[in-house]
mmCIF file of N, CA and C in Angstrom:
data_model
loop_
_atom_site.group_PDB
_atom_site.id
_atom_site.type_symbol
_atom_site.label_atom_id
_atom_site.label_comp_id
_atom_site.label_asym_id
_atom_site.label_seq_id
_atom_site.Cartn_x
_atom_site.Cartn_y
_atom_site.Cartn_z
ATOM 1 N N MET A 1 77.275 99.002 118.113
ATOM 2 C CA MET A 1 78.259 99.902 118.684
ATOM 3 C C MET A 1 79.621 99.222 118.773
ATOM 4 N N ALA A 2 79.720 98.021 118.226
ATOM 5 C CA ALA A 2 81.000 97.324 118.239
ATOM 6 C C ALA A 2 82.009 98.088 117.395
ATOM 7 N N GLY A 3 83.236 98.227 117.923
ATOM 8 C CA GLY A 3 84.266 98.926 117.188
ATOM 9 C C GLY A 3 84.294 100.422 117.440
ATOM 10 N N GLN A 4 83.326 100.941 118.154
ATOM 11 C CA GLN A 4 83.301 102.364 118.463
ATOM 12 C C GLN A 4 83.786 102.584 119.884
ATOM 13 N N ILE A 5 84.429 103.726 120.081
ATOM 14 C CA ILE A 5 84.941 104.076 121.399
ATOM 15 C C ILE A 5 83.959 105.040 122.051
ATOM 16 N N SER A 6 83.653 104.783 123.319
ATOM 17 C CA SER A 6 82.704 105.651 124.009
ATOM 18 C C SER A 6 83.309 107.039 124.195
ATOM 19 N N GLU A 7 82.456 108.000 124.413
ATOM 20 C CA GLU A 7 82.915 109.381 124.598
ATOM 21 C C GLU A 7 83.831 109.485 125.810
ATOM 22 N N ALA A 8 83.495 108.774 126.877
ATOM 23 C CA ALA A 8 84.336 108.800 128.085
ATOM 24 C C ALA A 8 85.727 108.241 127.787
ATOM 25 N N ASP A 9 85.793 107.165 126.989
ATOM 26 C CA ASP A 9 87.089 106.603 126.629
ATOM 27 C C ASP A 9 87.866 107.540 125.708
ATOM 28 N N GLN A 10 87.163 108.220 124.815
ATOM 29 C CA GLN A 10 87.817 109.187 123.935
ATOM 30 C C GLN A 10 88.427 110.326 124.752
ATOM 31 N N ILE A 11 87.692 110.792 125.718
ATOM 32 C CA ILE A 11 88.177 111.869 126.584
ATOM 33 C C ILE A 11 89.388 111.387 127.375
ATOM 34 N N LYS A 12 89.315 110.166 127.895
ATOM 35 C CA LYS A 12 90.433 109.605 128.651
ATOM 36 C C LYS A 12 91.678 109.495 127.771
ATOM 37 N N GLN A 13 91.511 108.985 126.542
ATOM 38 C CA GLN A 13 92.638 108.865 125.616
ATOM 39 C C GLN A 13 93.230 110.224 125.279
ATOM 40 N N PHE A 14 92.370 111.213 125.080
ATOM 41 C CA PHE A 14 92.853 112.551 124.750
ATOM 42 C C PHE A 14 93.613 113.158 125.920
ATOM 43 N N LYS A 15 93.123 112.954 127.134
ATOM 44 C CA LYS A 15 93.830 113.456 128.318
ATOM 45 C C LYS A 15 95.191 112.780 128.461
ATOM 46 N N GLU A 16 95.251 111.475 128.198
ATOM 47 C CA GLU A 16 96.522 110.761 128.252
ATOM 48 C C GLU A 16 97.483 111.300 127.198
ATOM 49 N N PHE A 17 96.960 111.546 125.991
ATOM 50 C CA PHE A 17 97.783 112.115 124.926
ATOM 51 C C PHE A 17 98.327 113.474 125.343
ATOM 52 N N LEU A 18 97.465 114.328 125.877
ATOM 53 C CA LEU A 18 97.915 115.659 126.292
ATOM 54 C C LEU A 18 98.958 115.574 127.402
ATOM 55 N N GLY A 19 98.765 114.670 128.339
ATOM 56 C CA GLY A 19 99.746 114.490 129.411
ATOM 57 C C GLY A 19 101.090 114.060 128.859
ATOM 58 N N THR A 20 101.082 113.111 127.929
ATOM 59 C CA THR A 20 102.312 112.637 127.304
ATOM 60 C C THR A 20 102.971 113.756 126.505
ATOM 61 N N TYR A 21 102.171 114.473 125.730
ATOM 62 C CA TYR A 21 102.690 115.581 124.919
ATOM 63 C C TYR A 21 103.322 116.645 125.813
ATOM 64 N N ASN A 22 102.641 117.010 126.893
ATOM 65 C CA ASN A 22 103.159 118.041 127.791
ATOM 66 C C ASN A 22 104.449 117.593 128.465
ATOM 67 N N LYS A 23 104.496 116.341 128.870
ATOM 68 C CA LYS A 23 105.706 115.826 129.511
ATOM 69 C C LYS A 23 106.869 115.815 128.530
ATOM 70 N N LEU A 24 106.629 115.357 127.306
ATOM 71 C CA LEU A 24 107.665 115.333 126.271
ATOM 72 C C LEU A 24 108.151 116.750 125.972
ATOM 73 N N THR A 25 107.229 117.668 125.807
ATOM 74 C CA THR A 25 107.580 119.054 125.513
ATOM 75 C C THR A 25 108.425 119.639 126.632
ATOM 76 N N GLU A 26 108.021 119.408 127.857
ATOM 77 C CA GLU A 26 108.766 119.946 128.997
ATOM 78 C C GLU A 26 110.166 119.329 129.081
ATOM 79 N N ASN A 27 110.253 118.010 128.930
ATOM 80 C CA ASN A 27 111.555 117.343 129.016
ATOM 81 C C ASN A 27 112.510 117.842 127.932
ATOM 82 N N CYS A 28 112.029 117.920 126.705
ATOM 83 C CA CYS A 28 112.882 118.379 125.609
ATOM 84 C C CYS A 28 113.245 119.852 125.782
ATOM 85 N N PHE A 29 112.320 120.641 126.258
ATOM 86 C CA PHE A 29 112.594 122.060 126.491
ATOM 87 C C PHE A 29 113.679 122.231 127.540
ATOM 88 N N VAL A 30 113.525 121.550 128.659
ATOM 89 C CA VAL A 30 114.500 121.656 129.751
ATOM 90 C C VAL A 30 115.876 121.172 129.298
ATOM 91 N N ASP A 31 115.900 120.093 128.512
ATOM 92 C CA ASP A 31 117.175 119.533 128.052
ATOM 93 C C ASP A 31 117.846 120.380 126.969
ATOM 94 N N CYS A 32 117.060 121.064 126.149
ATOM 95 C CA CYS A 32 117.619 121.673 124.937
ATOM 96 C C CYS A 32 117.700 123.198 124.949
ATOM 97 N N ILE A 33 116.791 123.855 125.584
ATOM 98 C CA ILE A 33 116.747 125.315 125.508
ATOM 99 C C ILE A 33 117.501 125.889 126.705
ATOM 100 N N LYS A 34 118.627 126.561 126.382
ATOM 101 C CA LYS A 34 119.516 127.048 127.445
ATOM 102 C C LYS A 34 119.680 128.558 127.444
ATOM 103 N N ASP A 35 119.439 129.198 126.314
ATOM 104 C CA ASP A 35 119.713 130.625 126.177
ATOM 105 C C ASP A 35 118.411 131.403 126.111
ATOM 106 N N PHE A 36 118.173 132.217 127.140
ATOM 107 C CA PHE A 36 116.953 133.024 127.187
ATOM 108 C C PHE A 36 117.253 134.506 126.961
ATOM 109 N N THR A 37 118.435 134.789 126.391
ATOM 110 C CA THR A 37 118.812 136.186 126.160
ATOM 111 C C THR A 37 118.326 136.702 124.812
ATOM 112 N N SER A 38 117.742 135.841 124.015
ATOM 113 C CA SER A 38 117.287 136.228 122.683
ATOM 114 C C SER A 38 115.940 135.582 122.394
ATOM 115 N N ARG A 39 115.176 136.233 121.542
ATOM 116 C CA ARG A 39 113.897 135.644 121.130
ATOM 117 C C ARG A 39 114.101 134.524 120.129
ATOM 118 N N ASP A 40 115.231 134.520 119.466
ATOM 119 C CA ASP A 40 115.520 133.527 118.439
ATOM 120 C C ASP A 40 115.962 132.217 119.077
ATOM 121 N N VAL A 41 115.528 131.154 118.446
ATOM 122 C CA VAL A 41 115.970 129.828 118.882
ATOM 123 C C VAL A 41 117.234 129.504 118.100
ATOM 124 N N LYS A 42 118.283 129.121 118.824
ATOM 125 C CA LYS A 42 119.563 128.834 118.182
ATOM 126 C C LYS A 42 119.490 127.518 117.417
ATOM 127 N N PRO A 43 120.284 127.412 116.361
ATOM 128 C CA PRO A 43 120.286 126.167 115.563
ATOM 129 C C PRO A 43 120.571 124.917 116.402
ATOM 130 N N GLU A 44 121.483 125.015 117.359
ATOM 131 C CA GLU A 44 121.786 123.846 118.186
ATOM 132 C C GLU A 44 120.609 123.472 119.091
ATOM 133 N N GLU A 45 119.821 124.460 119.472
ATOM 134 C CA GLU A 45 118.619 124.173 120.264
ATOM 135 C C GLU A 45 117.561 123.482 119.405
ATOM 136 N N ILE A 46 117.439 123.908 118.169
ATOM 137 C CA ILE A 46 116.499 123.269 117.237
ATOM 138 C C ILE A 46 116.914 121.826 116.997
ATOM 139 N N THR A 47 118.209 121.624 116.720
ATOM 140 C CA THR A 47 118.719 120.271 116.476
ATOM 141 C C THR A 47 118.495 119.386 117.692
ATOM 142 N N CYS A 48 118.796 119.909 118.871
ATOM 143 C CA CYS A 48 118.595 119.142 120.098
ATOM 144 C C CYS A 48 117.121 118.767 120.277
ATOM 145 N N SER A 49 116.237 119.727 120.045
ATOM 146 C CA SER A 49 114.797 119.473 120.189
ATOM 147 C C SER A 49 114.321 118.410 119.203
ATOM 148 N N GLU A 50 114.796 118.500 117.965
ATOM 149 C CA GLU A 50 114.409 117.511 116.950
ATOM 150 C C GLU A 50 114.932 116.124 117.326
ATOM 151 N N ASN A 51 116.169 116.062 117.793
ATOM 152 C CA ASN A 51 116.741 114.781 118.216
ATOM 153 C C ASN A 51 116.003 114.211 119.419
ATOM 154 N N CYS A 52 115.627 115.076 120.334
ATOM 155 C CA CYS A 52 114.880 114.644 121.519
ATOM 156 C C CYS A 52 113.547 114.014 121.104
ATOM 157 N N LEU A 53 112.845 114.664 120.210
ATOM 158 C CA LEU A 53 111.563 114.146 119.733
ATOM 159 C C LEU A 53 111.752 112.831 118.987
ATOM 160 N N GLN A 54 112.749 112.764 118.103
ATOM 161 C CA GLN A 54 113.001 111.534 117.352
ATOM 162 C C GLN A 54 113.340 110.377 118.284
ATOM 163 N N LYS A 55 114.138 110.663 119.287
ATOM 164 C CA LYS A 55 114.516 109.623 120.246
ATOM 165 C C LYS A 55 113.275 109.105 120.977
ATOM 166 N N TYR A 56 112.407 110.015 121.375
ATOM 167 C CA TYR A 56 111.174 109.616 122.066
ATOM 168 C C TYR A 56 110.293 108.772 121.148
ATOM 169 N N LEU A 57 110.131 109.204 119.908
ATOM 170 C CA LEU A 57 109.283 108.459 118.976
ATOM 171 C C LEU A 57 109.847 107.065 118.701
ATOM 172 N N LYS A 58 111.159 106.965 118.516
ATOM 173 C CA LYS A 58 111.777 105.658 118.287
ATOM 174 C C LYS A 58 111.639 104.766 119.514
ATOM 175 N N MET A 59 111.801 105.342 120.705
ATOM 176 C CA MET A 59 111.651 104.580 121.934
ATOM 177 C C MET A 59 110.218 104.062 122.081
ATOM 178 N N THR A 60 109.266 104.916 121.808
ATOM 179 C CA THR A 60 107.858 104.525 121.902
ATOM 180 C C THR A 60 107.536 103.414 120.904
ATOM 181 N N GLN A 61 108.053 103.536 119.689
ATOM 182 C CA GLN A 61 107.829 102.514 118.669
ATOM 183 C C GLN A 61 108.456 101.190 119.096
ATOM 184 N N ARG A 62 109.657 101.243 119.637
ATOM 185 C CA ARG A 62 110.340 100.016 120.063
ATOM 186 C C ARG A 62 109.609 99.344 121.226
ATOM 187 N N ILE A 63 109.161 100.135 122.173
ATOM 188 C CA ILE A 63 108.400 99.577 123.301
ATOM 189 C C ILE A 63 107.122 98.917 122.800
ATOM 190 N N SER A 64 106.442 99.556 121.868
ATOM 191 C CA SER A 64 105.211 98.983 121.310
ATOM 192 C C SER A 64 105.484 97.656 120.617
ATOM 193 N N MET A 65 106.577 97.592 119.866
ATOM 194 C CA MET A 65 106.925 96.344 119.184
ATOM 195 C C MET A 65 107.229 95.240 120.193
ATOM 196 N N ARG A 66 107.982 95.555 121.224
ATOM 197 C CA ARG A 66 108.321 94.553 122.245
ATOM 198 C C ARG A 66 107.069 94.099 122.993
ATOM 199 N N PHE A 67 106.180 95.032 123.249
ATOM 200 C CA PHE A 67 104.927 94.710 123.927
ATOM 201 C C PHE A 67 104.107 93.739 123.083
ATOM 202 N N GLN A 68 104.041 93.992 121.782
ATOM 203 C CA GLN A 68 103.310 93.097 120.881
ATOM 204 C C GLN A 68 103.967 91.725 120.831
ATOM 205 N N GLU A 69 105.288 91.697 120.740
ATOM 206 C CA GLU A 69 106.005 90.418 120.715
ATOM 207 C C GLU A 69 105.742 89.622 121.987
ATOM 208 N N TYR A 70 105.750 90.306 123.105
ATOM 209 C CA TYR A 70 105.491 89.649 124.387
ATOM 210 C C TYR A 70 104.093 89.038 124.404
ATOM 211 N N HIS A 71 103.111 89.787 123.951
ATOM 212 C CA HIS A 71 101.740 89.276 123.950
ATOM 213 C C HIS A 71 101.565 88.113 122.972
ATOM 214 N N ILE A 72 102.237 88.166 121.842
ATOM 215 C CA ILE A 72 102.181 87.042 120.909
ATOM 216 C C ILE A 72 102.760 85.795 121.559
ATOM 217 N N GLN A 73 103.898 85.947 122.238
ATOM 218 C CA GLN A 73 104.510 84.810 122.926
ATOM 219 C C GLN A 73 103.593 84.269 124.016
ATOM 220 N N GLN A 74 102.971 85.157 124.758
ATOM 221 C CA GLN A 74 102.060 84.732 125.819
ATOM 222 C C GLN A 74 100.861 83.990 125.239
ATOM 223 N N ASN A 75 100.313 84.499 124.151
ATOM 224 C CA ASN A 75 99.171 83.843 123.510
ATOM 225 C C ASN A 75 99.550 82.484 122.947
ATOM 226 N N GLU A 76 100.740 82.396 122.349
ATOM 227 C CA GLU A 76 101.206 81.112 121.826
ATOM 228 C C GLU A 76 101.417 80.110 122.965
ATOM 229 N N ALA A 77 101.964 80.576 124.067
ATOM 230 C CA ALA A 77 102.175 79.700 125.222
ATOM 231 C C ALA A 77 100.842 79.217 125.782
ATOM 232 N N LEU A 78 99.875 80.109 125.856
ATOM 233 C CA LEU A 78 98.547 79.719 126.346
ATOM 234 C C LEU A 78 97.876 78.739 125.391
ATOM 235 N N ALA A 79 98.021 78.995 124.099
ATOM 236 C CA ALA A 79 97.429 78.096 123.108
ATOM 237 C C ALA A 79 98.084 76.717 123.178
ATOM 238 N N ALA A 80 99.400 76.684 123.331
ATOM 239 C CA ALA A 80 100.104 75.405 123.443
ATOM 240 C C ALA A 80 99.680 74.669 124.710
ATOM 241 N N LYS A 81 99.562 75.405 125.786
ATOM 242 C CA LYS A 81 99.144 74.805 127.054
ATOM 243 C C LYS A 81 97.718 74.277 126.939
ATOM 244 N N ALA A 82 96.845 75.056 126.337
ATOM 245 C CA ALA A 82 95.456 74.621 126.152
ATOM 246 C C ALA A 82 95.396 73.407 125.243
ATOM 247 N N GLY A 83 96.246 73.390 124.220
ATOM 248 C CA GLY A 83 96.294 72.249 123.313
ATOM 249 C C GLY A 83 96.744 70.992 124.030
ATOM 250 N N LEU A 84 97.710 71.129 124.921
ATOM 251 C CA LEU A 84 98.188 69.972 125.687
ATOM 252 C C LEU A 84 97.128 69.499 126.675
ATOM 253 N N LEU A 85 96.426 70.449 127.250
ATOM 254 C CA LEU A 85 95.414 70.078 128.237
ATOM 255 C C LEU A 85 94.203 69.423 127.588
ATOM 256 N N SER A 86 93.877 69.825 126.354
ATOM 257 C CA SER A 86 92.680 69.300 125.714
ATOM 258 C C SER A 86 92.911 67.962 125.001
ATOM 259 N N GLN A 87 94.172 67.550 124.830
ATOM 260 C CA GLN A 87 94.449 66.289 124.167
ATOM 261 C C GLN A 87 94.226 65.121 125.140
ATOM 262 N N PRO A 88 93.532 64.054 124.682
ATOM 263 C CA PRO A 88 93.339 62.898 125.563
ATOM 264 C C PRO A 88 94.645 62.136 125.698
ATOM 265 N N ARG A 89 94.833 61.540 126.869
ATOM 266 C CA ARG A 89 96.067 60.794 127.144
ATOM 267 C C ARG A 89 95.821 59.331 127.093
#
């Protein structure tokens, strides 16, 4: 079962995804959709919504990269510390 995600973890991940999706949708909607007098979505509302989504995706990607960099640095620091501790004096 190594490498497989349990059903409970899959459900948890899906709930987290839905929460994130709903929050993003609500934030972009509130920020971008201003005119409720027509059924049509105005071009500026579409552009705003697309920009909002792109900004969120770029932010998420950047945070993920920084998180990975941080963990690499932490692992290297731990490895260096362990290397110093294991060397005889």
